CSV table of C-alpha atoms in Angstrom, one decimal:
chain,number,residue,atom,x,y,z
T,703,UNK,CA,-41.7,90.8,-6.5
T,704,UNK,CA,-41.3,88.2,-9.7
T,705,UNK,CA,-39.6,85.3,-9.7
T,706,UNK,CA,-35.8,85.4,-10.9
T,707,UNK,CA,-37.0,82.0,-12.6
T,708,UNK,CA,-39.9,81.4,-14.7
T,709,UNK,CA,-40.6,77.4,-15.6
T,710,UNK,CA,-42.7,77.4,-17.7
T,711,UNK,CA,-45.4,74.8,-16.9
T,712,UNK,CA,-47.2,73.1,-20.5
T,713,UNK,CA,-46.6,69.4,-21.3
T,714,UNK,CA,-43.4,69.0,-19.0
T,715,UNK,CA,-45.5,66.5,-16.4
T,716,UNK,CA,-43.4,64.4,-14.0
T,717,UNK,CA,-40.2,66.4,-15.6
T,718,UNK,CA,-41.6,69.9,-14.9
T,719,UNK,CA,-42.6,68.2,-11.4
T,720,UNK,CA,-39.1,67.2,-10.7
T,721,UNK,CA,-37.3,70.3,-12.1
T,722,UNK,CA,-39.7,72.1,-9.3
T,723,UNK,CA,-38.3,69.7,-6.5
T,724,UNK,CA,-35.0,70.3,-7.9
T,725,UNK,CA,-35.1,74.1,-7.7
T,726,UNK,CA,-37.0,74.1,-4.0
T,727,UNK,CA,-34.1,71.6,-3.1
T,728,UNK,CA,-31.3,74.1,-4.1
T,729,UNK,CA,-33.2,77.5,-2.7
T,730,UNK,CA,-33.8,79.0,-5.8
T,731,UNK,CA,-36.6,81.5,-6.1
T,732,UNK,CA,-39.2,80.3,-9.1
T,733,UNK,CA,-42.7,80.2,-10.5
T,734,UNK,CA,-44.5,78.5,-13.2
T,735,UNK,CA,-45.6,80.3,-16.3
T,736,UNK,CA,-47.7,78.9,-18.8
T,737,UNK,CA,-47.6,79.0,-22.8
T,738,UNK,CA,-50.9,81.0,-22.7
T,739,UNK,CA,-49.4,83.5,-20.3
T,740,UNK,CA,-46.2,83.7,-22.3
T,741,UNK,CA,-48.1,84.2,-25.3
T,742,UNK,CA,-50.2,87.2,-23.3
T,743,UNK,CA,-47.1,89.1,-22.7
T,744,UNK,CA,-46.1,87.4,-19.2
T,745,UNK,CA,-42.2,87.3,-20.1
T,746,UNK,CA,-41.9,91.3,-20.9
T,747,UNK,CA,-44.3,92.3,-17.8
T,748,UNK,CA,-42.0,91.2,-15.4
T,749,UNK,CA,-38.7,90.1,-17.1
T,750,UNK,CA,-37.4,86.7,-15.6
T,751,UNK,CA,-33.4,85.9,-15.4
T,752,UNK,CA,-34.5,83.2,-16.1
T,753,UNK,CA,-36.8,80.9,-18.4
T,754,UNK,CA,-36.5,77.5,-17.9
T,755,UNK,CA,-37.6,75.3,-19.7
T,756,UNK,CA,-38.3,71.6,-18.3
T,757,UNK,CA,-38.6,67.9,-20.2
T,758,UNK,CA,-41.3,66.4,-22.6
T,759,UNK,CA,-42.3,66.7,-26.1
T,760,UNK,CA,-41.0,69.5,-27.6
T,761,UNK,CA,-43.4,69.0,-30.6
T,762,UNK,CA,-46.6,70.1,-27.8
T,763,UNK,CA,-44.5,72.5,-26.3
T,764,UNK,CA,-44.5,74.7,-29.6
T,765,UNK,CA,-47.9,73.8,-30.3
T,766,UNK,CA,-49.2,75.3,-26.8
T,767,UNK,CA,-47.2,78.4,-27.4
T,768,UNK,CA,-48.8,79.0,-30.8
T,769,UNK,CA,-47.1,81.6,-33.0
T,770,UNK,CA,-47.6,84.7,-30.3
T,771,UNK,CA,-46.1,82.7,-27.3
T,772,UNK,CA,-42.9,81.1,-29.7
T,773,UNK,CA,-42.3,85.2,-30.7
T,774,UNK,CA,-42.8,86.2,-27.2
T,775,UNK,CA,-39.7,84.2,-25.9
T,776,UNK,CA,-37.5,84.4,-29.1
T,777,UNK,CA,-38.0,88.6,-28.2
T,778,UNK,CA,-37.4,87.5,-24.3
T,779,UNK,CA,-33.8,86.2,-25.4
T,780,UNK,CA,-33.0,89.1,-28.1
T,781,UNK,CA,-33.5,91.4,-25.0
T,782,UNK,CA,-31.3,89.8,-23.1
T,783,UNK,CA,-33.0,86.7,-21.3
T,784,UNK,CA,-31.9,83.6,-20.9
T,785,UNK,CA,-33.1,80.1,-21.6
T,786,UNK,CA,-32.5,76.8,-19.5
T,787,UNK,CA,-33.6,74.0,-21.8
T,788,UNK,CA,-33.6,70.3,-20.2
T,789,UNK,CA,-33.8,67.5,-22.9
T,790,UNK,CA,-37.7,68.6,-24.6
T,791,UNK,CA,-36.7,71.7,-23.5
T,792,UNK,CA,-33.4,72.1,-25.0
T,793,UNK,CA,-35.0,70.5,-28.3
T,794,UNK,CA,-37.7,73.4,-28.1
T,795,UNK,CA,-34.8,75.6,-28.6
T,796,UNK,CA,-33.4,74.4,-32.1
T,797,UNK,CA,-33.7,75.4,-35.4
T,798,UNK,CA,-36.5,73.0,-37.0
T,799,UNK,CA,-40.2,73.1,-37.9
T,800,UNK,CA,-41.3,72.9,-34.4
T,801,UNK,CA,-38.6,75.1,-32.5
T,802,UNK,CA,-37.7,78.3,-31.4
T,803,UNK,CA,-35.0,79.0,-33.9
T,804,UNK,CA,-32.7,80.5,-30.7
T,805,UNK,CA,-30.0,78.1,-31.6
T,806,UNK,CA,-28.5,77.2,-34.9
T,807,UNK,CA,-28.0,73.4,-34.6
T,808,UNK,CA,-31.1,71.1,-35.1
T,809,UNK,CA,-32.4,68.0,-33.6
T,810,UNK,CA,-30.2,64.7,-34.8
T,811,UNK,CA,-31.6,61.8,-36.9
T,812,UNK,CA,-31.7,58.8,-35.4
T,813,UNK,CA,-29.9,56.4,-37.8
T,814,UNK,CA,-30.2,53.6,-35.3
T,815,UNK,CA,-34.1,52.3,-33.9
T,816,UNK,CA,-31.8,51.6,-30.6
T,817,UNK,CA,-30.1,55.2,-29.9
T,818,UNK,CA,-33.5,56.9,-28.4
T,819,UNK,CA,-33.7,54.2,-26.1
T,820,UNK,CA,-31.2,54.8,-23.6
T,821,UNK,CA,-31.5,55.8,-20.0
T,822,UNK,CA,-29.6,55.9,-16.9
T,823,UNK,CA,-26.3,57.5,-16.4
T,824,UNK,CA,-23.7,58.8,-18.6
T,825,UNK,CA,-20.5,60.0,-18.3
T,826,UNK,CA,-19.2,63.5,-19.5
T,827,UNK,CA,-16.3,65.4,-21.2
T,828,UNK,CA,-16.6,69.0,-19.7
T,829,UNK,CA,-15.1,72.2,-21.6
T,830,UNK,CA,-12.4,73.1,-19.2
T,831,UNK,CA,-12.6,76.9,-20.6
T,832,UNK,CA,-16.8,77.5,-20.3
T,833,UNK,CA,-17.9,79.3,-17.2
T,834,UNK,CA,-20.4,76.8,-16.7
T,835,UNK,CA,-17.6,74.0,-16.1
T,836,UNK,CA,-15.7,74.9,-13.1
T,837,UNK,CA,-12.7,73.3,-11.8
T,838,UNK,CA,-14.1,71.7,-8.5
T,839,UNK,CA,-16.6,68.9,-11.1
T,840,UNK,CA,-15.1,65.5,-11.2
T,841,UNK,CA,-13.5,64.6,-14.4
T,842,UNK,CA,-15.5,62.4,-16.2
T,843,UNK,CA,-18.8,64.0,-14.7
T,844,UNK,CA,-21.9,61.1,-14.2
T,845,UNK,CA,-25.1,62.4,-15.2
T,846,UNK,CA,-28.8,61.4,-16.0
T,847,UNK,CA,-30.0,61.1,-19.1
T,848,UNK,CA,-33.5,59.9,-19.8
T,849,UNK,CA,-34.2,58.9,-23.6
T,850,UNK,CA,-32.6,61.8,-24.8
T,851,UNK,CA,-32.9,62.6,-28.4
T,852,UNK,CA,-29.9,64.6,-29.9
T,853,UNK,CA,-28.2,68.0,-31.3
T,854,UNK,CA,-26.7,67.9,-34.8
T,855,UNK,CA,-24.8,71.3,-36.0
T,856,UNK,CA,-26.5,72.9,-39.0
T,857,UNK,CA,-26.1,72.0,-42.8
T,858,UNK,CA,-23.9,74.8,-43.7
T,859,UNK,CA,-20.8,73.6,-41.0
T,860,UNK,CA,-20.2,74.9,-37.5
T,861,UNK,CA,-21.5,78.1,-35.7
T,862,UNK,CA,-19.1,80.2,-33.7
T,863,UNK,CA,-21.6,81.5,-31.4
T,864,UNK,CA,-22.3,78.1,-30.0
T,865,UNK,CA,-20.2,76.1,-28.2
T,866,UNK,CA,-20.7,72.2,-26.8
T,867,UNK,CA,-20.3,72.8,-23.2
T,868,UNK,CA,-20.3,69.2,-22.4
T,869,UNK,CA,-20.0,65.6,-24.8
T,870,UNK,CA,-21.0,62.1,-24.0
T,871,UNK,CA,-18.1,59.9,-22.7
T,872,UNK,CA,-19.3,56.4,-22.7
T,873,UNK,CA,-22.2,54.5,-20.1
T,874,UNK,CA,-22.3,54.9,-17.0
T,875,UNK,CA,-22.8,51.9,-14.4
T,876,UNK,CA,-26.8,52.1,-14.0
T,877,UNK,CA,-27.5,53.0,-18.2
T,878,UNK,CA,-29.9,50.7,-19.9
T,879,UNK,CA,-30.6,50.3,-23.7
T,880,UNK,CA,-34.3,49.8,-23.7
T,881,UNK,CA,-34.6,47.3,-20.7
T,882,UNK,CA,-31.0,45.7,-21.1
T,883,UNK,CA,-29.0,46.9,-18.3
T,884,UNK,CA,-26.1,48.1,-20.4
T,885,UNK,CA,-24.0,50.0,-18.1
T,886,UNK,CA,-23.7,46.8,-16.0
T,887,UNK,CA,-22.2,44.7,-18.7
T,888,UNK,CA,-18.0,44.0,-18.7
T,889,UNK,CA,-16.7,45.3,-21.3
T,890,UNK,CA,-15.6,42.2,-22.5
T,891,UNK,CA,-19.1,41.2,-23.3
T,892,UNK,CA,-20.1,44.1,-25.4
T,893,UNK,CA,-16.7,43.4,-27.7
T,894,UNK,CA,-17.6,39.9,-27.9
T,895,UNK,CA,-21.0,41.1,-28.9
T,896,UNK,CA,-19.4,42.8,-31.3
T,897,UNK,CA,-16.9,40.1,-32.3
T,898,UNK,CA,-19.0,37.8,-33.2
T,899,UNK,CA,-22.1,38.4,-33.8
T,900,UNK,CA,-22.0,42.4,-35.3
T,901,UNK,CA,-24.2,44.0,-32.7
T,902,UNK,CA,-22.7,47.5,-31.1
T,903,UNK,CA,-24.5,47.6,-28.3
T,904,UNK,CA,-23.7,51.1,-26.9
T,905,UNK,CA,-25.3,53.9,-28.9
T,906,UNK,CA,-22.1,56.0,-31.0
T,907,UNK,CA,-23.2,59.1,-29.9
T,908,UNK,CA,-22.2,58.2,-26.4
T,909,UNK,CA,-18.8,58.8,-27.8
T,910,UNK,CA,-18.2,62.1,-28.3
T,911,UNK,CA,-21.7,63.7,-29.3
T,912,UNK,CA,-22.6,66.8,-28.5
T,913,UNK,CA,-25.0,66.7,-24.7
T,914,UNK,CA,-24.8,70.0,-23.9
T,915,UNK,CA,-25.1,73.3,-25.8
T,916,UNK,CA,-24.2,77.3,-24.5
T,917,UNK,CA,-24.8,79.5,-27.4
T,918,UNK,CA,-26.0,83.6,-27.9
T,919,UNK,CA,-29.2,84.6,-29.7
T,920,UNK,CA,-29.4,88.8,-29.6
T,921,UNK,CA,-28.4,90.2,-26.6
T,922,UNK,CA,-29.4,87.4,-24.6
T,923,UNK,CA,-28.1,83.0,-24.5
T,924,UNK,CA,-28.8,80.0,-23.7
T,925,UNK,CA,-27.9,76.4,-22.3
T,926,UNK,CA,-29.6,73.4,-23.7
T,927,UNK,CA,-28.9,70.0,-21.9
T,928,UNK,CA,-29.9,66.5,-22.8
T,929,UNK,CA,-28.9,65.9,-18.9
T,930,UNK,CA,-31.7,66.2,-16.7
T,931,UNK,CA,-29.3,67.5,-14.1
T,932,UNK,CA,-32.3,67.7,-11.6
T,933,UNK,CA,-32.6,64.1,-11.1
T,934,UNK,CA,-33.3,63.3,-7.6
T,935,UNK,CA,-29.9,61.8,-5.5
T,936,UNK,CA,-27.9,62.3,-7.9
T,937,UNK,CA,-24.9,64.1,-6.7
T,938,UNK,CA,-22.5,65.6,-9.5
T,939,UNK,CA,-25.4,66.3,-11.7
T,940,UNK,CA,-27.1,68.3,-9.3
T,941,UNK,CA,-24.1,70.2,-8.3
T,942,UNK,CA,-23.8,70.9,-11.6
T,943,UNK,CA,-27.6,72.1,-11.9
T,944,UNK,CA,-27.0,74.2,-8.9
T,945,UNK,CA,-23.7,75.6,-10.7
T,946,UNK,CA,-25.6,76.5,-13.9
T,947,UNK,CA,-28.3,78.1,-12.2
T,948,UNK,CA,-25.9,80.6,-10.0
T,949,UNK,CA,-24.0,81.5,-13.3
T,950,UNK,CA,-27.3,82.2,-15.2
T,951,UNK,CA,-29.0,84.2,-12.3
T,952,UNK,CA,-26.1,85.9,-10.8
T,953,UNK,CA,-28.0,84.5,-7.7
T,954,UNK,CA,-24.0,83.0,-6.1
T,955,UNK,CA,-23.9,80.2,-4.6
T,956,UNK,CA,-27.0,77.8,-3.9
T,957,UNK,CA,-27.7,74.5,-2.3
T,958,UNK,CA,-25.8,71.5,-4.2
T,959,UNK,CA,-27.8,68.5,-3.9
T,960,UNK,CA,-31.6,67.5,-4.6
T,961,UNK,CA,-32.4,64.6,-2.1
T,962,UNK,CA,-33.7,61.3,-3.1
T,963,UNK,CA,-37.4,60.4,-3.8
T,964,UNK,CA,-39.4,58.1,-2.3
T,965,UNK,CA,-43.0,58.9,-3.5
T,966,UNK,CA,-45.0,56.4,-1.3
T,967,UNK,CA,-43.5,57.3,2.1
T,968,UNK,CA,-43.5,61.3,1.8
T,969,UNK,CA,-45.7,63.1,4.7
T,970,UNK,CA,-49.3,63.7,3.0
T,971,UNK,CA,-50.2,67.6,2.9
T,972,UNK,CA,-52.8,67.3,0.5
T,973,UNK,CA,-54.8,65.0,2.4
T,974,UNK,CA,-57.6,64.7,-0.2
T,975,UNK,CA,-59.7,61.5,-0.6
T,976,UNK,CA,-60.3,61.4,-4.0
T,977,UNK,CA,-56.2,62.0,-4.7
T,978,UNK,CA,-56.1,58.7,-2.3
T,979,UNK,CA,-58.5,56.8,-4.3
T,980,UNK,CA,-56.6,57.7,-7.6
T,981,UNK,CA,-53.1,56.6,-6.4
T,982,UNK,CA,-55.1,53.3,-4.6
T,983,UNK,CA,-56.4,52.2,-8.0
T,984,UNK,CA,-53.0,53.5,-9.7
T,985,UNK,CA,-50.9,51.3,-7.9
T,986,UNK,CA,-52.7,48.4,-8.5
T,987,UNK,CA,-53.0,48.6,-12.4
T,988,UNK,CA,-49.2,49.2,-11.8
T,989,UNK,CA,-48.9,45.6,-10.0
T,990,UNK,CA,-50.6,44.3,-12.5
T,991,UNK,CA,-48.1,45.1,-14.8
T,992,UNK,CA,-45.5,44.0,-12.5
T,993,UNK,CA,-47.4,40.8,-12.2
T,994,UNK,CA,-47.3,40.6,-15.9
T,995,UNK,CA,-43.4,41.1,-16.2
T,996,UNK,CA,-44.2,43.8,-18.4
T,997,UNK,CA,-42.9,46.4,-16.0
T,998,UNK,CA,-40.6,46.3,-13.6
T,999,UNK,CA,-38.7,48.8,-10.6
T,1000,UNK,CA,-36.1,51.2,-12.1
T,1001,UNK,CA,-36.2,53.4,-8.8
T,1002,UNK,CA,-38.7,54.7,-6.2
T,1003,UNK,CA,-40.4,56.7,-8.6
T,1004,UNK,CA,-39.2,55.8,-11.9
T,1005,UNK,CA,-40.6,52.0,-14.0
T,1006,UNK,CA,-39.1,50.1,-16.3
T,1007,UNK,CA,-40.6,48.2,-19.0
T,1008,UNK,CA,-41.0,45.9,-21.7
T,1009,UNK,CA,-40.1,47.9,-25.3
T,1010,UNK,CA,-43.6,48.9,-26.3
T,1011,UNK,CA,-45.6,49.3,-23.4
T,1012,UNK,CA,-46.4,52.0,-21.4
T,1013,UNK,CA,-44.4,52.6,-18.6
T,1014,UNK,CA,-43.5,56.0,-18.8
T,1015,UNK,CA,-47.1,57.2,-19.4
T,1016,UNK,CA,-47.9,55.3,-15.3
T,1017,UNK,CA,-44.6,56.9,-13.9
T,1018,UNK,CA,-45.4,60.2,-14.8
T,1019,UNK,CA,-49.2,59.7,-13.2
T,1020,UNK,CA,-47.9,57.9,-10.4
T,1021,UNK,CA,-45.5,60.7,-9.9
T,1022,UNK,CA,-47.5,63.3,-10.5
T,1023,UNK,CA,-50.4,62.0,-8.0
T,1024,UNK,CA,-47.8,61.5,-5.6
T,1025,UNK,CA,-46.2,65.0,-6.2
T,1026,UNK,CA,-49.6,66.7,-5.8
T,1027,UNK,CA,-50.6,64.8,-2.6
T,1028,UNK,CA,-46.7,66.2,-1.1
T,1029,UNK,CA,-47.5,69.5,-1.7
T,1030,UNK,CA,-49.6,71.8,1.3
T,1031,UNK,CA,-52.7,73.2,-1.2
T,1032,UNK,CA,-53.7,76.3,-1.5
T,1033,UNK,CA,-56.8,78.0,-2.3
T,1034,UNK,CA,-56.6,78.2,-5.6
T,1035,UNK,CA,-55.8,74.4,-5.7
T,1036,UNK,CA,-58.4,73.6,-3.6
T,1037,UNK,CA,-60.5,75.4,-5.7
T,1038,UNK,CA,-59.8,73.9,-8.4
T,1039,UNK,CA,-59.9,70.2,-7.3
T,1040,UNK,CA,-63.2,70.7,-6.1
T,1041,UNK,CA,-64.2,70.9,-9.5
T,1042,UNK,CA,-61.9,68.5,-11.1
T,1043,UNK,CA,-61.3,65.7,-8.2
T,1044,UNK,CA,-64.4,63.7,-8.1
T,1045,UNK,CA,-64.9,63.1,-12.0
T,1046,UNK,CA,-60.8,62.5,-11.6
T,1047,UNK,CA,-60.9,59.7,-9.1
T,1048,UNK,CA,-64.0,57.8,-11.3
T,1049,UNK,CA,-62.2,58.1,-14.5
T,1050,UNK,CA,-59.1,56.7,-12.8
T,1051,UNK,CA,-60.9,54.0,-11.3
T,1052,UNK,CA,-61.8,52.9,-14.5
T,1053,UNK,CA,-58.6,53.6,-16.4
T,1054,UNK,CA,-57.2,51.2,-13.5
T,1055,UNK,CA,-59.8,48.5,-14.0
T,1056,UNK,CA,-59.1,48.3,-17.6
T,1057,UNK,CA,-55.3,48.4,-17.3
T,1058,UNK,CA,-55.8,45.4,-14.9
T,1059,UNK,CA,-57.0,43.3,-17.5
T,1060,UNK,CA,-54.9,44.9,-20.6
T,1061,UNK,CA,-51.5,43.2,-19.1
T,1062,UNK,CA,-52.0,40.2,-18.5
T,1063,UNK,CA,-53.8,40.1,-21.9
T,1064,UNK,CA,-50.7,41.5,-23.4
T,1065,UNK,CA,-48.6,38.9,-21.5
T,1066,UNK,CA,-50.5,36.2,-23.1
T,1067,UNK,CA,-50.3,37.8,-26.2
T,1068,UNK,CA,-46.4,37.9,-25.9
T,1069,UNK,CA,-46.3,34.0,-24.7
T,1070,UNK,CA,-48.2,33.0,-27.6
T,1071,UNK,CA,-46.3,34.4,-30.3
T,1072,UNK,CA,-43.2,32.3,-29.3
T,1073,UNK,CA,-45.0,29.6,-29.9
T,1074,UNK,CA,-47.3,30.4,-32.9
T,1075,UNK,CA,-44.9,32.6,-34.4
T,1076,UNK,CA,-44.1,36.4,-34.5
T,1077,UNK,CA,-46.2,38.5,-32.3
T,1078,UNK,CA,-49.2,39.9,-33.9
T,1079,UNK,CA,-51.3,42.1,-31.5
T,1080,UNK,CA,-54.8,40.9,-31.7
T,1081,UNK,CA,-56.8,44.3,-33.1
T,1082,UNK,CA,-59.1,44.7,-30.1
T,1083,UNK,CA,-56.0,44.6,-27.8
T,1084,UNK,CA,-54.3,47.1,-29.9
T,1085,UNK,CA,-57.0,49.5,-30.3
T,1086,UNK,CA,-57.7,49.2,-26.2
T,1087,UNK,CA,-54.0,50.3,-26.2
T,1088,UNK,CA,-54.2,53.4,-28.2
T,1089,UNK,CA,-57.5,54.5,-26.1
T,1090,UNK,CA,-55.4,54.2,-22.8
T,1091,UNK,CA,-52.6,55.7,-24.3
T,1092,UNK,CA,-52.7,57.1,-27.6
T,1093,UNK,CA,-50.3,56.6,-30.8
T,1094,UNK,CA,-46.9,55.7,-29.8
T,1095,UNK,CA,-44.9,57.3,-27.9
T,1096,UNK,CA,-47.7,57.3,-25.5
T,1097,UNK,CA,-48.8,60.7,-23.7
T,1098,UNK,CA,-52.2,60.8,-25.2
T,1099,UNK,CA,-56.0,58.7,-24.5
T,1100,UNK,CA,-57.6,58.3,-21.2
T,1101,UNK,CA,-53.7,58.3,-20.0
T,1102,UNK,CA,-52.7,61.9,-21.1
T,1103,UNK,CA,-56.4,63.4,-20.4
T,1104,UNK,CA,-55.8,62.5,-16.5
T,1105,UNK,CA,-52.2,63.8,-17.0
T,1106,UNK,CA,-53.4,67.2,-18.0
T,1107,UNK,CA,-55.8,67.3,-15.2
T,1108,UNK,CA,-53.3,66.9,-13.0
T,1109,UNK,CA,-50.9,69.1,-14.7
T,1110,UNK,CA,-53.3,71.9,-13.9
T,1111,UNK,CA,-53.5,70.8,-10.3
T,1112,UNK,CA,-49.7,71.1,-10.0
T,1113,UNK,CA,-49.6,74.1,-11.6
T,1114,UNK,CA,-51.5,75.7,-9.0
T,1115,UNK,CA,-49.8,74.2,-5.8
T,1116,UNK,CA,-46.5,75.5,-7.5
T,1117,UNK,CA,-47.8,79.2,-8.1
C-alpha cells in the first residue's frame, strides 16, 4: 500500500532529514520520492494525500524536477493533491522563474542585507477562522524559523483564493540576527539602538509579514510555511505540525511532539566503519572552527557562525552523518554504501585535513585586518573557500559533493 505522504527527497539535506524524524516522531505513515521519480509519473501511479515538500534551495529543487517533474506535481494539485511546503519548499510553490506557479504570491525582495539572516524563534499571529488554527494553540504561538526568506502578494493586489494562515509577531527569546543574539536583548536596548544611533535591529517583516500561506490551485491546495514546524523539542510548533498534517491527511489525530536531538549520543544502528571515520574527521575540522571562534554551539545539532563562513554547510554533514549512522540499514543501503563508503570516508578525510588549516588561516586573516585595515581575503584563501564550499551561500565544492553522497544514503534507509 503507498504512503498517505510522499517527501519528496532532492536537495532538502539535514531539513528533509529532520522533516523525516519529525513525521516518524508523530506516527505518520511516509516515504521519500525523488524529482526523477516525480518527473516519471510517481505522483499519478499511486496518488499521495500528501506531497511534502521539505527545506533548502528552492532554485535546485526546480532544477532536479526539470520541466516534466514541475508539470507532474502542478497536475498532482489540479487533481486534487495537496502540497506541504516548509521554508524552500514553500518558496518552490510561488509564482517566479524558478517555482511551481501553485500559488499566486511570489518570493519577497529583500530590501535589507540583514532580513535573511535571522534564526531562532518567532512569535505568531494565528487566523482564528482557518481550520489549520484551532483553538487549543497558545496565543502568540513560538515557532522556528531558520533564515527564512519571504512571500510578497502579486503585482496586480491581493488574491482571494489565498489566505495568510499565520504572520510574524515579533522575536522570540532564542532569535538571532546573524550571530547577535537578538531575541535576548531588553527591549530597551534595541530602542536605544534605535535612538541614537539609527539601527533597527529587528527585521520589519517580523511585524506583521505574511509566515504562512493556505491557498487552492484546481481542485486541489496547499500550505506553505516559512516555520519549520518540525524542529526537534520544540513544543507548540510541533503540535502545530502534527495539527496540519491530521487536517491535510484526514489521518485524526497524531502524536504532538518531536523529541529533542542529540546527535552524538543516539544508539548506533548503522554500525559502519567508514561512517565512523567520516564523523571522526568531521568533528575535528568542526573544533577547529570552534577553536578559531569562527563557529560556535547553537544546539546539539545545529552551529553557529561568524557571517561568511560556513557553518551551515558542516551542520548539515554533521547531521546527516549522524542521521545515517541512527538509522538500522537495509539492503538497499548497504548496497549502496558498499560502493560509495570507502571513496566517502577518504575524501572526507581530506576535506577535514584541509578545513583544519582553512580556520585558523581565516582567523588570522580576520585579526589582521583590524589592524592593517578592512579585511581583504588573501586570493588563495578565498579560492580554497569556494573549492570546499562553493559560491556563496555555500552547498556546493567538495562540501556539497559529500552531501549528495549522503543524501542518496538517506534516501535509501528512509524508503
Amino acid at each position: 500500500m503507498a504512503a498517505s505522504i510522499r517527501v519528496l527527497w532532492d536537495h532538502s539535506q539535514l531539513w528533509g532529514l529532520l522533516v523525516c524524524r519529525g513525521l516518524a516522531a508523530v506516527g505518520a505513515d511516509f516515504a521519500p520520492v525523488t524529482c526523477r521519480e516525480v518527473a516519471d509519473g510517481a505522483l499519478s501511479r499511486e496518488t499521495p494525500r500528501l506531497l511534502l515538500v521539505p527545506g533548502g534551495f528552492a532554485k535546485r529543487k526546480f532544477a532536479a524536477l526539470g520541466p516534466h517533474g514541475a508539470r507532474a506535481v502542478r497536475e498532482y494539485v489540479a487533481r486534487g493533491g495537496t502540497y506541504f511546503g516548509i521554508c524552500g519548499g514553500a518558496g518552490l510553490a510561488l509564482s517566479h522563474a524558478d517555482g511551481l506557479r501553485l500559488c499566486s504570491w511570489t518570493r519577497r525582495t529583500f530590501t535589507d542585507r540583514l532580513d535573511h539572516l535571522v534564526s531562532g524563534h518567532v512569535r505568531l499571529r494565528l487566523d482564528p477562522d482557518s481550520a489549520l488554527c484551532p483553538a487549543s494553540l497558545p496565543v502568540g504561538l513560538c515557532v522556528p524559523v531558520w533564515w527564512p526568506a519571504g512571500f510578497a502578494p502579486p503585482l496586480g493586489g491581493s488574491d482571494p483564493d489565498v489566505a495568510v494562515a499565520a504572520a510574524y509577531d515579533g522575536p522570540g527569546p532564542d532569535l538571532m540576527l546573524a550571530d547577535i543574539p537578538l531575541g535576548a536583548m531588553p527591549e530597551a536596548q534595541l530602542a536605544a539602538c534605535r535612538e541614537r544611533f539609527g539601527v533597527r535591529l529587528p527585521p520589519a517583516f517580523l511585524d506583521g509579514a505574511a509566515c504562512v500561506l493556505t491557498g487552492s490551485s484546481g481542485r486541489g491546495r496547499y500550505v506553505l510555511s516559512h516555520a519549520h514546524l518540525e524542529t526537534p523539542d520544540s513544543p507548540e510548533a510541533n503540535a502545530w505540525f502534527a495539527r496540519i498534517l491530521g487536517v491535510l491527511t484526514r489521518e485524526g489525530r497524531l502524536e504532538t511532539g518531536v523529541p529533542a536531538w542529540e546527535p552524538d549520543t543516539e544508539p548506533v544502528r548503522f554500525d559502519d566503519p567508514h561512517l565512523a571515520a567520516a564523523r571522526e574527521a568531521l568533528a575535528g575540522a568542526v573544533d577547529a572552527g570552534l577553536a578559531s571562534r569562527l563557529l560556535f554551539r547553537r544546539n546539539a545539532w545545529l552551529l553557529g557562525w561568524r557571517p561568511g563562513m560556513p557553518g551551515f554547510s558542516l551542520s548539515s554533514l554533521a547531521g546527516m552523518l549522524a542521521g545515517a549512522a541512527a538509522l538500522r540499514p537495509n539492503d538497499a543501503a548497504l548496497a549502496y554504501w558498499r560502493q560509495a563508503g570507502p571513496d566517502f570516508a577518504a575524501r572526507m578525510q581530506a576535506f577535514a585535513a584541509r578545513l583544519r588549516i582553512f580556520f585558523p588561516a581565516k582567523r588570522l586573516a580576520i585579526t589582521l585586518s583590524l589592524v592593517d585595515g578592512p579585511e581583504r581575503t588573501p586570493p588563495d584563501l578565498a579560492a580554497e573557500r569556494r573549492e570546499l564550499f562553493g559560491a556563496s551561500p555555500g552547498g556546493g565544492g567538495l562540501c556539497g559533493e559529500l552531501a549528495d553522497i549522503l543524501d542518496g544514503l538517506l534516501l535509501r534507509l528512509f524508503s
